[in-house]
Amino acid sequence: MIFNSIEFLVFSILFFLLWPLMRTKDDSRWLFIVVSSFIFYGWWDWRFLFLIVFSGLVDYVAGGLMVIKPKYKKVILGTSLIANLGSLFVFKYSVFFGRIIEAAFSLLNLEVDLVTRIPEFALILPVGISFYTFQSLSYTIDIYRNRLQPTKNILHFFSYLAMFPQLVAGPIIRAKDFLTQLESYSIPNRRARWNALKLICYGLFQKVVIADNLSYFIDSAYEGSTVYSGTIYWWVVAIAFSFQIYADFSGYSLIARGLAKAMGYHFRMNFNHPYLATSVRQFWARWHISLSTWFRDYVYIPLGGSRKGVLYGVFALTITMLLSGIWHGANYTFIIWASIHVILILIERHSKWNKKLEKFPLLLIAIVFIQVSISWVYFRAISIEQANEVLNRMFVYESSSLQFITYYFNNLSFLLLAFVIELLIFGRRELTSIKEFYNKNREVIDVALVSCSIFMIFFLRGEGQQFIYFQF
Amino acid sequence: MNQINITLGVVITMIVLVKLILPEPQNNRVLIQEFWSTKTHAGSDYDVVVCGDSRVYRGISVEDIFLDQEVKLSGINLGYAGAGLSNSYIDFALSKFRPDSRLKILIVGVTPNSLTKKAFENESLNEYLSEGEFEVLKHKYLSGMLKHFAPYSLLELIKNEESNYQEDYMDGGWVASSYLKPDSNSALFNYRKRFTSHKVSDVQLDSFLEKMKLVSEQGVVIIAFRPPSTYQMRQLEDSQSGFNEDLIKQKLVSNSITWLDFKDRDYNSYDGSHLNKKSAIRLSKDIGKRLRFLLESKTTVYPN
């Protein structure tokens, strides 16, 4: 079930009608969340519910055992890691690594056939597997580190793991934050309900108006079904994809946060206008924050972070970023994408070039945005060859007719709109006059913006598409 | 006052104003989705099934095929964008025949594109086939209400200008289409580009011919033809796609399949590939005439 569907509308109406009746008692609240979340997920493919249940059971049992048998903590943690990462490996990476092994053997003139032997069920990528696996793992790891007490109630645990707003595409919530929230409930007051509506409307606007309207333009470019080409054209495609992926994913996160808020819970912010970042490092502090902090807390810092000297810092950063890259998908393109970011961060860290331009924030924002947009080419392309080809067209000048702007007017107008929105947000944050105007008229402006969002969701939505991050 | 209520009031006012001021969207996406979904999930109710790619779904009006038929037949156009004549597609088409039909007729539009490996993936058809039950029911029962909330294109809202591409989604699976300003060369570039990477493949061709033979042996009357387009398009396809019409025709006819020839000059294409509404009706009537002749004489090859 996806947020931008009639099914979900019906589902959420029923959910929020029953929620006030079910939330008052712990067991009924947790059971209601679990059952609703399983219906939400099972709507896509109920067979893969077993995988969530398996992953959850492993960590629920592991968490409990660590308290009962503290001597065996390491073994228990190891078992949990193997089980969780093992299932992730089977469903997400078996074909990728199978091909690598086949290629390695072929270098030795040995023909090994692995990929065709992979069972068919393992070729389907369960929606959201990377999200809930990481969420489940954080529970066990935090208990191992004595930062969290395991919950005794299995429904409590599963209501944390499977809670539908974030189940399939995040934000990745942490057990130590959210289990406590789930222990009680709060009735959203008028302001909270308004904020929830705002988040849901802005999220849907980002997804169905911005991202979905851009998708046709971008897809036709990458699928080669367009007659247009040339340097300017490919730069516009690259920039459009930057906004598409941002609006798509940030839109999902906003809806998830809004739904949680309407239930009386709080999810942390997952995107904080990353394209207004003035450094690549800052970009990562603003992009998919729940994943970045997950990798920071469970990979980068345990590897030593930047505390053990320059070389070790580079090593920790590289490993963390590469894992983050491969987390997104089993393809070399994601590794290249992550590697570009490693290089950009290292250059930035050691040359401090952006410090020299501090007085020109807009210029800094533009430079960082261009760097990020170039790296997104590898993220979007289906192969390294295709990405190289696109970059070649972007950097080796080839004249292009600007007719594509007329042809794709219906799509490109939304790129302009997305750009203007980010510019206004920049103004609201940095320019006192805009800030003051907004603060003075906040209520009216918010009502106008939410009304316009809803209007555009109805009448200017693009072709319904799945959320891009579902595939991760 | 509560902000939620104010917002609700503003939104309702805006929606009412749009509905009062603006005409319905030119291409109502909700109704288009309903059209494709209804066609794909139609029951097994037909005596005649037409299959092929966009030249077929835009170029054949089943209603006009039957216009002068003495025998009462029911039919459906099961053409899809970029459709390839794969076994699964043909099986899908066969599944639409009425089980107790005494005369099952399969009309197949054979284009170079429909015999390429890429087309055999049948992306468009599979997209509709993969719709869940809820989705199908939604199209069937809720489209009447949801059509009022169909999105506009931005250009429509700003300029209120008619789109050059005009299409009517008709009963029976036909999409009558045309350009306000026809350009019989506009499709050539795309086809030229397509044929550089996607040519007619022997594997796909053999599979198609074999399937046709099997279906014919099952007693289904098969009529195959190459949908007419333009002289330039035919030249392009014959020289660059690897399509050998004479060979295909010969192999089909040798398996008791009827092949119909049509002359491009008798029809008008609005983009160099697809027939405009008037020509689509004419082609359908021409097929109807020859079908009647076939049913009367049981001859396998027809004169031009």
PDB file of N, CA, C and O in Angstrom, chain B residues 47-92:
ATOM      1  N   ASP B  47     -15.878 -13.195 -29.716  1.00  0.00           N
ATOM      2  CA  ASP B  47     -15.649 -14.106 -30.844  1.00  0.00           C
ATOM      3  C   ASP B  47     -14.440 -13.631 -31.649  1.00  0.00           C
ATOM      4  O   ASP B  47     -13.753 -14.421 -32.279  1.00  0.00           O
ATOM      5  N   VAL B  48     -14.212 -12.318 -31.612  1.00  0.00           N
ATOM      6  CA  VAL B  48     -13.105 -11.752 -32.381  1.00  0.00           C
ATOM      7  C   VAL B  48     -12.187 -10.971 -31.450  1.00  0.00           C
ATOM      8  O   VAL B  48     -12.645 -10.134 -30.669  1.00  0.00           O
ATOM      9  N   VAL B  49     -10.909 -11.275 -31.506  1.00  0.00           N
ATOM     10  CA  VAL B  49      -9.938 -10.547 -30.694  1.00  0.00           C
ATOM     11  C   VAL B  49      -8.866  -9.981 -31.628  1.00  0.00           C
ATOM     12  O   VAL B  49      -8.328 -10.697 -32.468  1.00  0.00           O
ATOM     13  N   VAL B  50      -8.609  -8.674 -31.462  1.00  0.00           N
ATOM     14  CA  VAL B  50      -7.603  -8.026 -32.309  1.00  0.00           C
ATOM     15  C   VAL B  50      -6.379  -7.773 -31.438  1.00  0.00           C
ATOM     16  O   VAL B  50      -6.502  -7.256 -30.327  1.00  0.00           O
ATOM     17  N   CYS B  51      -5.207  -8.139 -31.903  1.00  0.00           N
ATOM     18  CA  CYS B  51      -4.039  -7.827 -31.078  1.00  0.00           C
ATOM     19  C   CYS B  51      -2.897  -7.228 -31.911  1.00  0.00           C
ATOM     20  O   CYS B  51      -2.808  -7.411 -33.126  1.00  0.00           O
ATOM     21  N   GLY B  52      -2.042  -6.504 -31.186  1.00  0.00           N
ATOM     22  CA  GLY B  52      -0.929  -5.819 -31.838  1.00  0.00           C
ATOM     23  C   GLY B  52      -0.491  -4.637 -30.995  1.00  0.00           C
ATOM     24  O   GLY B  52      -0.906  -4.491 -29.844  1.00  0.00           O
ATOM     25  N   ASP B  53       0.324  -3.776 -31.594  1.00  0.00           N
ATOM     26  CA  ASP B  53       0.861  -2.651 -30.823  1.00  0.00           C
ATOM     27  C   ASP B  53       0.021  -1.386 -31.031  1.00  0.00           C
ATOM     28  O   ASP B  53      -1.156  -1.466 -31.399  1.00  0.00           O
ATOM     29  N   SER B  54       0.645  -0.231 -30.875  1.00  0.00           N
ATOM     30  CA  SER B  54      -0.138   1.010 -30.917  1.00  0.00           C
ATOM     31  C   SER B  54      -0.787   1.259 -32.288  1.00  0.00           C
ATOM     32  O   SER B  54      -1.810   1.920 -32.376  1.00  0.00           O
ATOM     33  N   ARG B  55      -0.202   0.693 -33.341  1.00  0.00           N
ATOM     34  CA  ARG B  55      -0.843   0.873 -34.653  1.00  0.00           C
ATOM     35  C   ARG B  55      -2.171   0.134 -34.699  1.00  0.00           C
ATOM     36  O   ARG B  55      -3.049   0.483 -35.478  1.00  0.00           O
ATOM     37  N   VAL B  56      -2.262  -0.882 -33.858  1.00  0.00           N
ATOM     38  CA  VAL B  56      -3.510  -1.649 -33.818  1.00  0.00           C
ATOM     39  C   VAL B  56      -4.512  -0.978 -32.881  1.00  0.00           C
ATOM     40  O   VAL B  56      -5.660  -0.769 -33.248  1.00  0.00           O
ATOM     41  N   TYR B  57      -4.067  -0.623 -31.659  1.00  0.00           N
ATOM     42  CA  TYR B  57      -5.087  -0.071 -30.757  1.00  0.00           C
ATOM     43  C   TYR B  57      -5.541   1.318 -31.193  1.00  0.00           C
ATOM     44  O   TYR B  57      -6.636   1.756 -30.862  1.00  0.00           O
ATOM     45  N   ARG B  58      -4.720   2.000 -31.983  1.00  0.00           N
ATOM     46  CA  ARG B  58      -5.176   3.295 -32.508  1.00  0.00           C
ATOM     47  C   ARG B  58      -5.803   3.149 -33.896  1.00  0.00           C
ATOM     48  O   ARG B  58      -6.484   4.048 -34.358  1.00  0.00           O
ATOM     49  N   GLY B  59      -5.535   2.022 -34.519  1.00  0.00           N
ATOM     50  CA  GLY B  59      -5.910   1.909 -35.933  1.00  0.00           C
ATOM     51  C   GLY B  59      -7.078   1.008 -36.241  1.00  0.00           C
ATOM     52  O   GLY B  59      -7.516   0.929 -37.395  1.00  0.00           O
ATOM     53  N   ILE B  60      -7.608   0.283 -35.238  1.00  0.00           N
ATOM     54  CA  ILE B  60      -8.695  -0.653 -35.534  1.00  0.00           C
ATOM     55  C   ILE B  60      -9.903  -0.402 -34.621  1.00  0.00           C
ATOM     56  O   ILE B  60      -9.779  -0.451 -33.398  1.00  0.00           O
ATOM     57  N   SER B  61     -11.024  -0.164 -35.268  1.00  0.00           N
ATOM     58  CA  SER B  61     -12.267  -0.015 -34.526  1.00  0.00           C
ATOM     59  C   SER B  61     -13.086  -1.274 -34.721  1.00  0.00           C
ATOM     60  O   SER B  61     -13.577  -1.545 -35.827  1.00  0.00           O
ATOM     61  N   VAL B  62     -13.199  -2.061 -33.686  1.00  0.00           N
ATOM     62  CA  VAL B  62     -13.891  -3.349 -33.807  1.00  0.00           C
ATOM     63  C   VAL B  62     -15.338  -3.143 -34.257  1.00  0.00           C
ATOM     64  O   VAL B  62     -15.864  -3.885 -35.080  1.00  0.00           O
ATOM     65  N   GLU B  63     -15.938  -2.093 -33.748  1.00  0.00           N
ATOM     66  CA  GLU B  63     -17.336  -1.797 -34.099  1.00  0.00           C
ATOM     67  C   GLU B  63     -17.490  -1.654 -35.618  1.00  0.00           C
ATOM     68  O   GLU B  63     -18.446  -2.143 -36.205  1.00  0.00           O
ATOM     69  N   ASP B  64     -16.503  -1.014 -36.243  1.00  0.00           N
ATOM     70  CA  ASP B  64     -16.592  -0.806 -37.694  1.00  0.00           C
ATOM     71  C   ASP B  64     -16.276  -2.070 -38.484  1.00  0.00           C
ATOM     72  O   ASP B  64     -16.689  -2.196 -39.624  1.00  0.00           O
ATOM     73  N   ILE B  65     -15.531  -2.986 -37.876  1.00  0.00           N
ATOM     74  CA  ILE B  65     -15.288  -4.268 -38.558  1.00  0.00           C
ATOM     75  C   ILE B  65     -16.620  -4.990 -38.726  1.00  0.00           C
ATOM     76  O   ILE B  65     -16.905  -5.598 -39.746  1.00  0.00           O
ATOM     77  N   PHE B  66     -17.449  -4.882 -37.682  1.00  0.00           N
ATOM     78  CA  PHE B  66     -18.702  -5.647 -37.675  1.00  0.00           C
ATOM     79  C   PHE B  66     -19.871  -4.935 -38.339  1.00  0.00           C
ATOM     80  O   PHE B  66     -20.947  -5.499 -38.437  1.00  0.00           O
ATOM     81  N   LEU B  67     -19.623  -3.708 -38.771  1.00  0.00           N
ATOM     82  CA  LEU B  67     -20.730  -2.875 -39.249  1.00  0.00           C
ATOM     83  C   LEU B  67     -21.590  -3.573 -40.305  1.00  0.00           C
ATOM     84  O   LEU B  67     -22.808  -3.537 -40.236  1.00  0.00           O
ATOM     85  N   ASP B  68     -20.921  -4.216 -41.271  1.00  0.00           N
ATOM     86  CA  ASP B  68     -21.692  -4.838 -42.364  1.00  0.00           C
ATOM     87  C   ASP B  68     -21.759  -6.361 -42.258  1.00  0.00           C
ATOM     88  O   ASP B  68     -22.052  -7.040 -43.235  1.00  0.00           O
ATOM     89  N   GLN B  69     -21.415  -6.891 -41.085  1.00  0.00           N
ATOM     90  CA  GLN B  69     -21.421  -8.357 -40.954  1.00  0.00           C
ATOM     91  C   GLN B  69     -22.834  -8.884 -40.804  1.00  0.00           C
ATOM     92  O   GLN B  69     -23.652  -8.293 -40.090  1.00  0.00           O
ATOM     93  N   GLU B  70     -23.065  -9.973 -41.469  1.00  0.00           N
ATOM     94  CA  GLU B  70     -24.394 -10.582 -41.307  1.00  0.00           C
ATOM     95  C   GLU B  70     -24.434 -11.418 -40.037  1.00  0.00           C
ATOM     96  O   GLU B  70     -25.422 -11.456 -39.330  1.00  0.00           O
ATOM     97  N   VAL B  71     -23.304 -12.089 -39.769  1.00  0.00           N
ATOM     98  CA  VAL B  71     -23.242 -12.920 -38.561  1.00  0.00           C
ATOM     99  C   VAL B  71     -23.025 -11.990 -37.366  1.00  0.00           C
ATOM    100  O   VAL B  71     -22.209 -11.074 -37.434  1.00  0.00           O
ATOM    101  N   LYS B  72     -23.724 -12.195 -36.288  1.00  0.00           N
ATOM    102  CA  LYS B  72     -23.595 -11.358 -35.096  1.00  0.00           C
ATOM    103  C   LYS B  72     -22.365 -11.826 -34.318  1.00  0.00           C
ATOM    104  O   LYS B  72     -22.324 -12.923 -33.780  1.00  0.00           O
ATOM    105  N   LEU B  73     -21.347 -10.962 -34.284  1.00  0.00           N
ATOM    106  CA  LEU B  73     -20.115 -11.315 -33.564  1.00  0.00           C
ATOM    107  C   LEU B  73     -19.789 -10.226 -32.542  1.00  0.00           C
ATOM    108  O   LEU B  73     -20.177  -9.082 -32.694  1.00  0.00           O
ATOM    109  N   SER B  74     -19.070 -10.620 -31.525  1.00  0.00           N
ATOM    110  CA  SER B  74     -18.628  -9.592 -30.558  1.00  0.00           C
ATOM    111  C   SER B  74     -17.100  -9.596 -30.560  1.00  0.00           C
ATOM    112  O   SER B  74     -16.471 -10.642 -30.732  1.00  0.00           O
ATOM    113  N   GLY B  75     -16.520  -8.404 -30.404  1.00  0.00           N
ATOM    114  CA  GLY B  75     -15.054  -8.354 -30.481  1.00  0.00           C
ATOM    115  C   GLY B  75     -14.437  -7.324 -29.582  1.00  0.00           C
ATOM    116  O   GLY B  75     -15.110  -6.455 -29.024  1.00  0.00           O
ATOM    117  N   ILE B  76     -13.122  -7.427 -29.434  1.00  0.00           N
ATOM    118  CA  ILE B  76     -12.385  -6.478 -28.599  1.00  0.00           C
ATOM    119  C   ILE B  76     -11.017  -6.205 -29.226  1.00  0.00           C
ATOM    120  O   ILE B  76     -10.384  -7.116 -29.783  1.00  0.00           O
ATOM    121  N   ASN B  77     -10.588  -4.963 -29.137  1.00  0.00           N
ATOM    122  CA  ASN B  77      -9.247  -4.601 -29.601  1.00  0.00           C
ATOM    123  C   ASN B  77      -8.323  -4.687 -28.393  1.00  0.00           C
ATOM    124  O   ASN B  77      -8.449  -3.929 -27.441  1.00  0.00           O
ATOM    125  N   LEU B  78      -7.404  -5.633 -28.429  1.00  0.00           N
ATOM    126  CA  LEU B  78      -6.497  -5.829 -27.289  1.00  0.00           C
ATOM    127  C   LEU B  78      -5.083  -5.315 -27.600  1.00  0.00           C
ATOM    128  O   LEU B  78      -4.101  -5.863 -27.117  1.00  0.00           O
ATOM    129  N   GLY B  79      -5.011  -4.283 -28.410  1.00  0.00           N
ATOM    130  CA  GLY B  79      -3.695  -3.710 -28.717  1.00  0.00           C
ATOM    131  C   GLY B  79      -3.153  -2.921 -27.531  1.00  0.00           C
ATOM    132  O   GLY B  79      -3.924  -2.331 -26.767  1.00  0.00           O
ATOM    133  N   TYR B  80      -1.822  -2.929 -27.376  1.00  0.00           N
ATOM    134  CA  TYR B  80      -1.158  -2.194 -26.290  1.00  0.00           C
ATOM    135  C   TYR B  80       0.072  -1.478 -26.833  1.00  0.00           C
ATOM    136  O   TYR B  80       0.675  -1.928 -27.821  1.00  0.00           O
ATOM    137  N   ALA B  81       0.443  -0.442 -26.158  1.00  0.00           N
ATOM    138  CA  ALA B  81       1.632   0.307 -26.576  1.00  0.00           C
ATOM    139  C   ALA B  81       2.852  -0.607 -26.568  1.00  0.00           C
ATOM    140  O   ALA B  81       3.100  -1.295 -25.576  1.00  0.00           O
ATOM    141  N   GLY B  82       3.569  -0.618 -27.657  1.00  0.00           N
ATOM    142  CA  GLY B  82       4.816  -1.381 -27.747  1.00  0.00           C
ATOM    143  C   GLY B  82       4.642  -2.872 -27.584  1.00  0.00           C
ATOM    144  O   GLY B  82       5.589  -3.572 -27.209  1.00  0.00           O
ATOM    145  N   ALA B  83       3.438  -3.378 -27.852  1.00  0.00           N
ATOM    146  CA  ALA B  83       3.197  -4.807 -27.614  1.00  0.00           C
ATOM    147  C   ALA B  83       4.029  -5.681 -28.551  1.00  0.00           C
ATOM    148  O   ALA B  83       4.219  -5.359 -29.719  1.00  0.00           O
ATOM    149  N   GLY B  84       4.532  -6.769 -28.004  1.00  0.00           N
ATOM    150  CA  GLY B  84       5.273  -7.754 -28.798  1.00  0.00           C
ATOM    151  C   GLY B  84       4.431  -9.014 -28.897  1.00  0.00           C
ATOM    152  O   GLY B  84       3.738  -9.383 -27.933  1.00  0.00           O
ATOM    153  N   LEU B  85       4.491  -9.693 -30.067  1.00  0.00           N
ATOM    154  CA  LEU B  85       3.611 -10.844 -30.298  1.00  0.00           C
ATOM    155  C   LEU B  85       4.196 -12.108 -29.663  1.00  0.00           C
ATOM    156  O   LEU B  85       4.476 -13.101 -30.339  1.00  0.00           O
ATOM    157  N   SER B  86       4.376 -12.046 -28.379  1.00  0.00           N
ATOM    158  CA  SER B  86       4.966 -13.167 -27.642  1.00  0.00           C
ATOM    159  C   SER B  86       3.900 -14.214 -27.354  1.00  0.00           C
ATOM    160  O   SER B  86       2.704 -13.941 -27.476  1.00  0.00           O
ATOM    161  N   ASN B  87       4.352 -15.390 -26.914  1.00  0.00           N
ATOM    162  CA  ASN B  87       3.397 -16.455 -26.589  1.00  0.00           C
ATOM    163  C   ASN B  87       2.450 -16.017 -25.488  1.00  0.00           C
ATOM    164  O   ASN B  87       1.248 -16.279 -25.546  1.00  0.00           O
ATOM    165  N   SER B  88       3.003 -15.336 -24.469  1.00  0.00           N
ATOM    166  CA  SER B  88       2.144 -14.970 -23.341  1.00  0.00           C
ATOM    167  C   SER B  88       1.094 -13.946 -23.782  1.00  0.00           C
ATOM    168  O   SER B  88      -0.046 -13.979 -23.324  1.00  0.00           O
ATOM    169  N   TYR B  89       1.487 -13.057 -24.675  1.00  0.00           N
ATOM    170  CA  TYR B  89       0.518 -12.065 -25.158  1.00  0.00           C
ATOM    171  C   TYR B  89      -0.577 -12.729 -25.987  1.00  0.00           C
ATOM    172  O   TYR B  89      -1.769 -12.451 -25.838  1.00  0.00           O
ATOM    173  N   ILE B  90      -0.161 -13.653 -26.854  1.00  0.00           N
ATOM    174  CA  ILE B  90      -1.153 -14.348 -27.678  1.00  0.00           C
ATOM    175  C   ILE B  90      -2.076 -15.182 -26.781  1.00  0.00           C
ATOM    176  O   ILE B  90      -3.300 -15.196 -26.965  1.00  0.00           O
ATOM    177  N   ASP B  91      -1.483 -15.831 -25.763  1.00  0.00           N
ATOM    178  CA  ASP B  91      -2.321 -16.614 -24.837  1.00  0.00           C
ATOM    179  C   ASP B  91      -3.322 -15.717 -24.122  1.00  0.00           C
ATOM    180  O   ASP B  91      -4.471 -16.098 -23.897  1.00  0.00           O
ATOM    181  N   PHE B  92      -2.829 -14.534 -23.755  1.00  0.00           N
ATOM    182  CA  PHE B  92      -3.715 -13.565 -23.095  1.00  0.00           C
ATOM    183  C   PHE B  92      -4.878 -13.210 -24.036  1.00  0.00           C
ATOM    184  O   PHE B  92      -6.045 -13.178 -23.622  1.00  0.00           O
TER     185      PHE B  92
END
